[in-house]
PDB file of C-alpha atoms in Angstrom:
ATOM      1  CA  UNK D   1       0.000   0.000   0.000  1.00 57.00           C
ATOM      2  CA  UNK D   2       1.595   2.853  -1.468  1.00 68.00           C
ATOM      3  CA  UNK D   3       1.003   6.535   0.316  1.00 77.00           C
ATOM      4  CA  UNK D   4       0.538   9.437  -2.227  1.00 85.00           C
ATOM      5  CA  UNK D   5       2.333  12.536  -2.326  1.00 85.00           C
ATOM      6  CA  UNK D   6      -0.354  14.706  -0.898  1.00 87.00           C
ATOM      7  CA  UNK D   7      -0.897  12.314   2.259  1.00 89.00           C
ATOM      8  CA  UNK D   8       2.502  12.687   2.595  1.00 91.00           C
ATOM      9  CA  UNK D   9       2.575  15.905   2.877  1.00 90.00           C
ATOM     10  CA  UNK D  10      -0.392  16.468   4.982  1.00 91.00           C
ATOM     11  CA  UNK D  11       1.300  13.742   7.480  1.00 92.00           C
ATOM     12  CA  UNK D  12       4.634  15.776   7.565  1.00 92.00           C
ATOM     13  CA  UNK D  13       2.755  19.028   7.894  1.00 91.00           C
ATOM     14  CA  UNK D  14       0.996  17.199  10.994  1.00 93.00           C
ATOM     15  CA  UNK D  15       4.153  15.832  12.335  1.00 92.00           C
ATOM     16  CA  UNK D  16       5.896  19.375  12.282  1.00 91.00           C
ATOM     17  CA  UNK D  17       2.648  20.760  14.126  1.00 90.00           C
ATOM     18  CA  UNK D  18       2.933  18.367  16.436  1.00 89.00           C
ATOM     19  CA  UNK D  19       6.676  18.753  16.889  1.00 89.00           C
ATOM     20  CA  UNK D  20       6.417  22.298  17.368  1.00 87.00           C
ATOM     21  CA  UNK D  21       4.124  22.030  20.170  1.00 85.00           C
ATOM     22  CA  UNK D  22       6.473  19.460  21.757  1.00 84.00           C
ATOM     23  CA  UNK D  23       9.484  22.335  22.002  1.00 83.00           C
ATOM     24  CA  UNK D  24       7.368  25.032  22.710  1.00 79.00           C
ATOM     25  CA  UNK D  25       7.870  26.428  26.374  1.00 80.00           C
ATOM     26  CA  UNK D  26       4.366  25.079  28.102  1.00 79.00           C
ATOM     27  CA  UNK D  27       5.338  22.388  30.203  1.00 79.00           C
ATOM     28  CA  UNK D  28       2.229  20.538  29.609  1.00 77.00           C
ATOM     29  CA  UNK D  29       2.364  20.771  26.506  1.00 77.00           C
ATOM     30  CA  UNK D  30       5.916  19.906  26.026  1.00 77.00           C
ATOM     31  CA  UNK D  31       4.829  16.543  28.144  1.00 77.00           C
ATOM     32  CA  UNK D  32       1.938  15.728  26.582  1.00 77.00           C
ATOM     33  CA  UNK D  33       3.847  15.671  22.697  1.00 77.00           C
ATOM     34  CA  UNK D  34       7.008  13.592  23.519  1.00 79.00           C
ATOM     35  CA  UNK D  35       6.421  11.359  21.274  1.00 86.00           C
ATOM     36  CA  UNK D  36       5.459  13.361  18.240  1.00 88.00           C
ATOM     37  CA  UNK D  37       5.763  10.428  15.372  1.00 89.00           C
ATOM     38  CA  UNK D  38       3.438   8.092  17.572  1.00 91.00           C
ATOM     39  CA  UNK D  39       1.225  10.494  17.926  1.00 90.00           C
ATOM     40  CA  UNK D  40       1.114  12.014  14.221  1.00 92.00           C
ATOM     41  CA  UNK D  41       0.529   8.376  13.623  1.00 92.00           C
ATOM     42  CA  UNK D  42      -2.590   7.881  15.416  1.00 92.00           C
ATOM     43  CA  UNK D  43      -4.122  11.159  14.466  1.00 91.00           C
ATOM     44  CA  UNK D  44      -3.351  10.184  10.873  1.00 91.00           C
ATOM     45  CA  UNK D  45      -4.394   6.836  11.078  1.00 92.00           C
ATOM     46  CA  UNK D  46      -1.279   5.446   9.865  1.00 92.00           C
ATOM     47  CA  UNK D  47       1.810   3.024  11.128  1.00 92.00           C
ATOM     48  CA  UNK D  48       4.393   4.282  13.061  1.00 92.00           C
ATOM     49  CA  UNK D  49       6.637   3.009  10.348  1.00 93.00           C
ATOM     50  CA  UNK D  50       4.891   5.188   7.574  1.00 91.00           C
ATOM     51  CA  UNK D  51       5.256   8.526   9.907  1.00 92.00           C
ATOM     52  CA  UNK D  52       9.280   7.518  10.067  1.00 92.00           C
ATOM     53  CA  UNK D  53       9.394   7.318   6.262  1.00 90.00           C
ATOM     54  CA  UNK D  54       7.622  10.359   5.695  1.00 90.00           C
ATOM     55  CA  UNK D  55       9.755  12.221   8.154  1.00 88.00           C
ATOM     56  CA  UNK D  56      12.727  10.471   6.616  1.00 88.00           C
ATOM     57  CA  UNK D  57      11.422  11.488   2.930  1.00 87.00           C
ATOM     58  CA  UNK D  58      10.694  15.006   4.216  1.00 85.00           C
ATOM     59  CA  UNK D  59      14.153  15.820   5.639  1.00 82.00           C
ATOM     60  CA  UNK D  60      16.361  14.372   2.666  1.00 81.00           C
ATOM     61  CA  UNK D  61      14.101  16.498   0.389  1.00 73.00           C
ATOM     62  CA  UNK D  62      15.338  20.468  -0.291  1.00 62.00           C
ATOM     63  CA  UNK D  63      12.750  23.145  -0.798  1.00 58.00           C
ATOM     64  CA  UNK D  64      11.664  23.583  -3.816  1.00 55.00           C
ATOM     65  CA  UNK D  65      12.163  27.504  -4.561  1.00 49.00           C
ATOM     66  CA  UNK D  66       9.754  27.369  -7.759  1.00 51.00           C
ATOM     67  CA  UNK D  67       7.374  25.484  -6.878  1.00 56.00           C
ATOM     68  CA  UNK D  68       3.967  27.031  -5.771  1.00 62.00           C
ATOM     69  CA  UNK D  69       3.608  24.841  -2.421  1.00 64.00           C
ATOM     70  CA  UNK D  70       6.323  25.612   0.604  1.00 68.00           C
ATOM     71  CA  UNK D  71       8.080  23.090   2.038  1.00 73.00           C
ATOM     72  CA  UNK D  72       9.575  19.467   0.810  1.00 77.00           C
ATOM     73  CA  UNK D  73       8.412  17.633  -2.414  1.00 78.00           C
ATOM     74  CA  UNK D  74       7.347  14.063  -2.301  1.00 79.00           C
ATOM     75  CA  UNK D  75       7.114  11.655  -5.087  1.00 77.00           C
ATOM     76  CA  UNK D  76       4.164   9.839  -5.585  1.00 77.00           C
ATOM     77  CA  UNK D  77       4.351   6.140  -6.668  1.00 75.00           C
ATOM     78  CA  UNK D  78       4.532   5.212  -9.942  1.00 74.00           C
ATOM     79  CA  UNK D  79       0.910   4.626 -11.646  1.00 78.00           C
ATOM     80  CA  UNK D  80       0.058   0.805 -12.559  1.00 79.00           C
ATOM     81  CA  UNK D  81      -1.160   0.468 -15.896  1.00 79.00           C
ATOM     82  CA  UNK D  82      -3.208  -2.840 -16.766  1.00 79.00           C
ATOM     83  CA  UNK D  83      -1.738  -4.824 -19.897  1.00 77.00           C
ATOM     84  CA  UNK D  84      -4.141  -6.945 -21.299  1.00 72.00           C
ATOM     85  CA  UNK D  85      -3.130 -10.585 -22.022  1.00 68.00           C
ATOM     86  CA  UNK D  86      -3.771 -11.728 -25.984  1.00 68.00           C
ATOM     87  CA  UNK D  87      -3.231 -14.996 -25.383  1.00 63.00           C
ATOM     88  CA  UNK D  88      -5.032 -16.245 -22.178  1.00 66.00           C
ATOM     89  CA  UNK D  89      -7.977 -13.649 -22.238  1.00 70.00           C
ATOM     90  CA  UNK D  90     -10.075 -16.132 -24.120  1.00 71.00           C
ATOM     91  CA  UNK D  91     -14.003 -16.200 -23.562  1.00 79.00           C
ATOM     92  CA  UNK D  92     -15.754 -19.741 -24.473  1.00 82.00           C
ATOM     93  CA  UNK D  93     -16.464 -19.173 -27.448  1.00 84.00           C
ATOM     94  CA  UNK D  94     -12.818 -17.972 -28.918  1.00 81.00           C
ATOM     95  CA  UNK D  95     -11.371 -20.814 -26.702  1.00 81.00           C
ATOM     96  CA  UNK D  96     -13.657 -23.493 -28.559  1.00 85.00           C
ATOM     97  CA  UNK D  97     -12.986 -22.135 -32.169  1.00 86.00           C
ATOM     98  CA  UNK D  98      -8.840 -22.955 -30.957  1.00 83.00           C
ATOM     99  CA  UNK D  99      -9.530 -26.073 -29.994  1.00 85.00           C
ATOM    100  CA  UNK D 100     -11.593 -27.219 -33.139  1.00 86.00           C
ATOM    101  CA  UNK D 101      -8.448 -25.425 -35.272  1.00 84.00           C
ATOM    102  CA  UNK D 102      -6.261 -27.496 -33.718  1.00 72.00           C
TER     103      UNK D 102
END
């Protein structure tokens, strides 16, 4: 299951929220968002694992200077295209004109 660059971005956008109540100078605050990846990852509703890659993703990433959105660019995966099979995408009838041909 492949995350798209636009959930990406809204869970590294959440996970720099999150971080930046975690440093800010409220203790309770600063408490309650110690773990900022766990928690971007419930909120999101995604693994811990996917938050780590994102983050990872996010910080390799440079700013993109002309590009209309601040902040990192993600890639989104590649798009799957279907290739249809010639020779096994047979219905009955095609398959029974075959077999009396041959």
């Amino acid at each position: 299951n492949d995350t798209r660059s636009q959930t990406k971005k809204v869970i590294f956008n959440v996970y720099n929220y999150l971080k930046k109540l975690a440093t800010s100078d409220d203790v309770a605050l600063n408490k309650h968002f110690k773990q900022t990846q766990k928690i971007t990852a419930d909120a999101c509703g995604v693994s811990l694992m996917t938050v780590r890659r994102v983050c990872a993703e996010g910080s390799t990433t440079d700013d993109i200077s002309d590009s209309s959105q601040p902040g990192p660019s993600f890639k989104s995966p590649p798009k799957t295209y279907k290739r249809k099979k010639y020779a096994t995408e047979l219905d009955d009838f095609d398959s029974d004109v075959v077999r009396r041909t041959t």
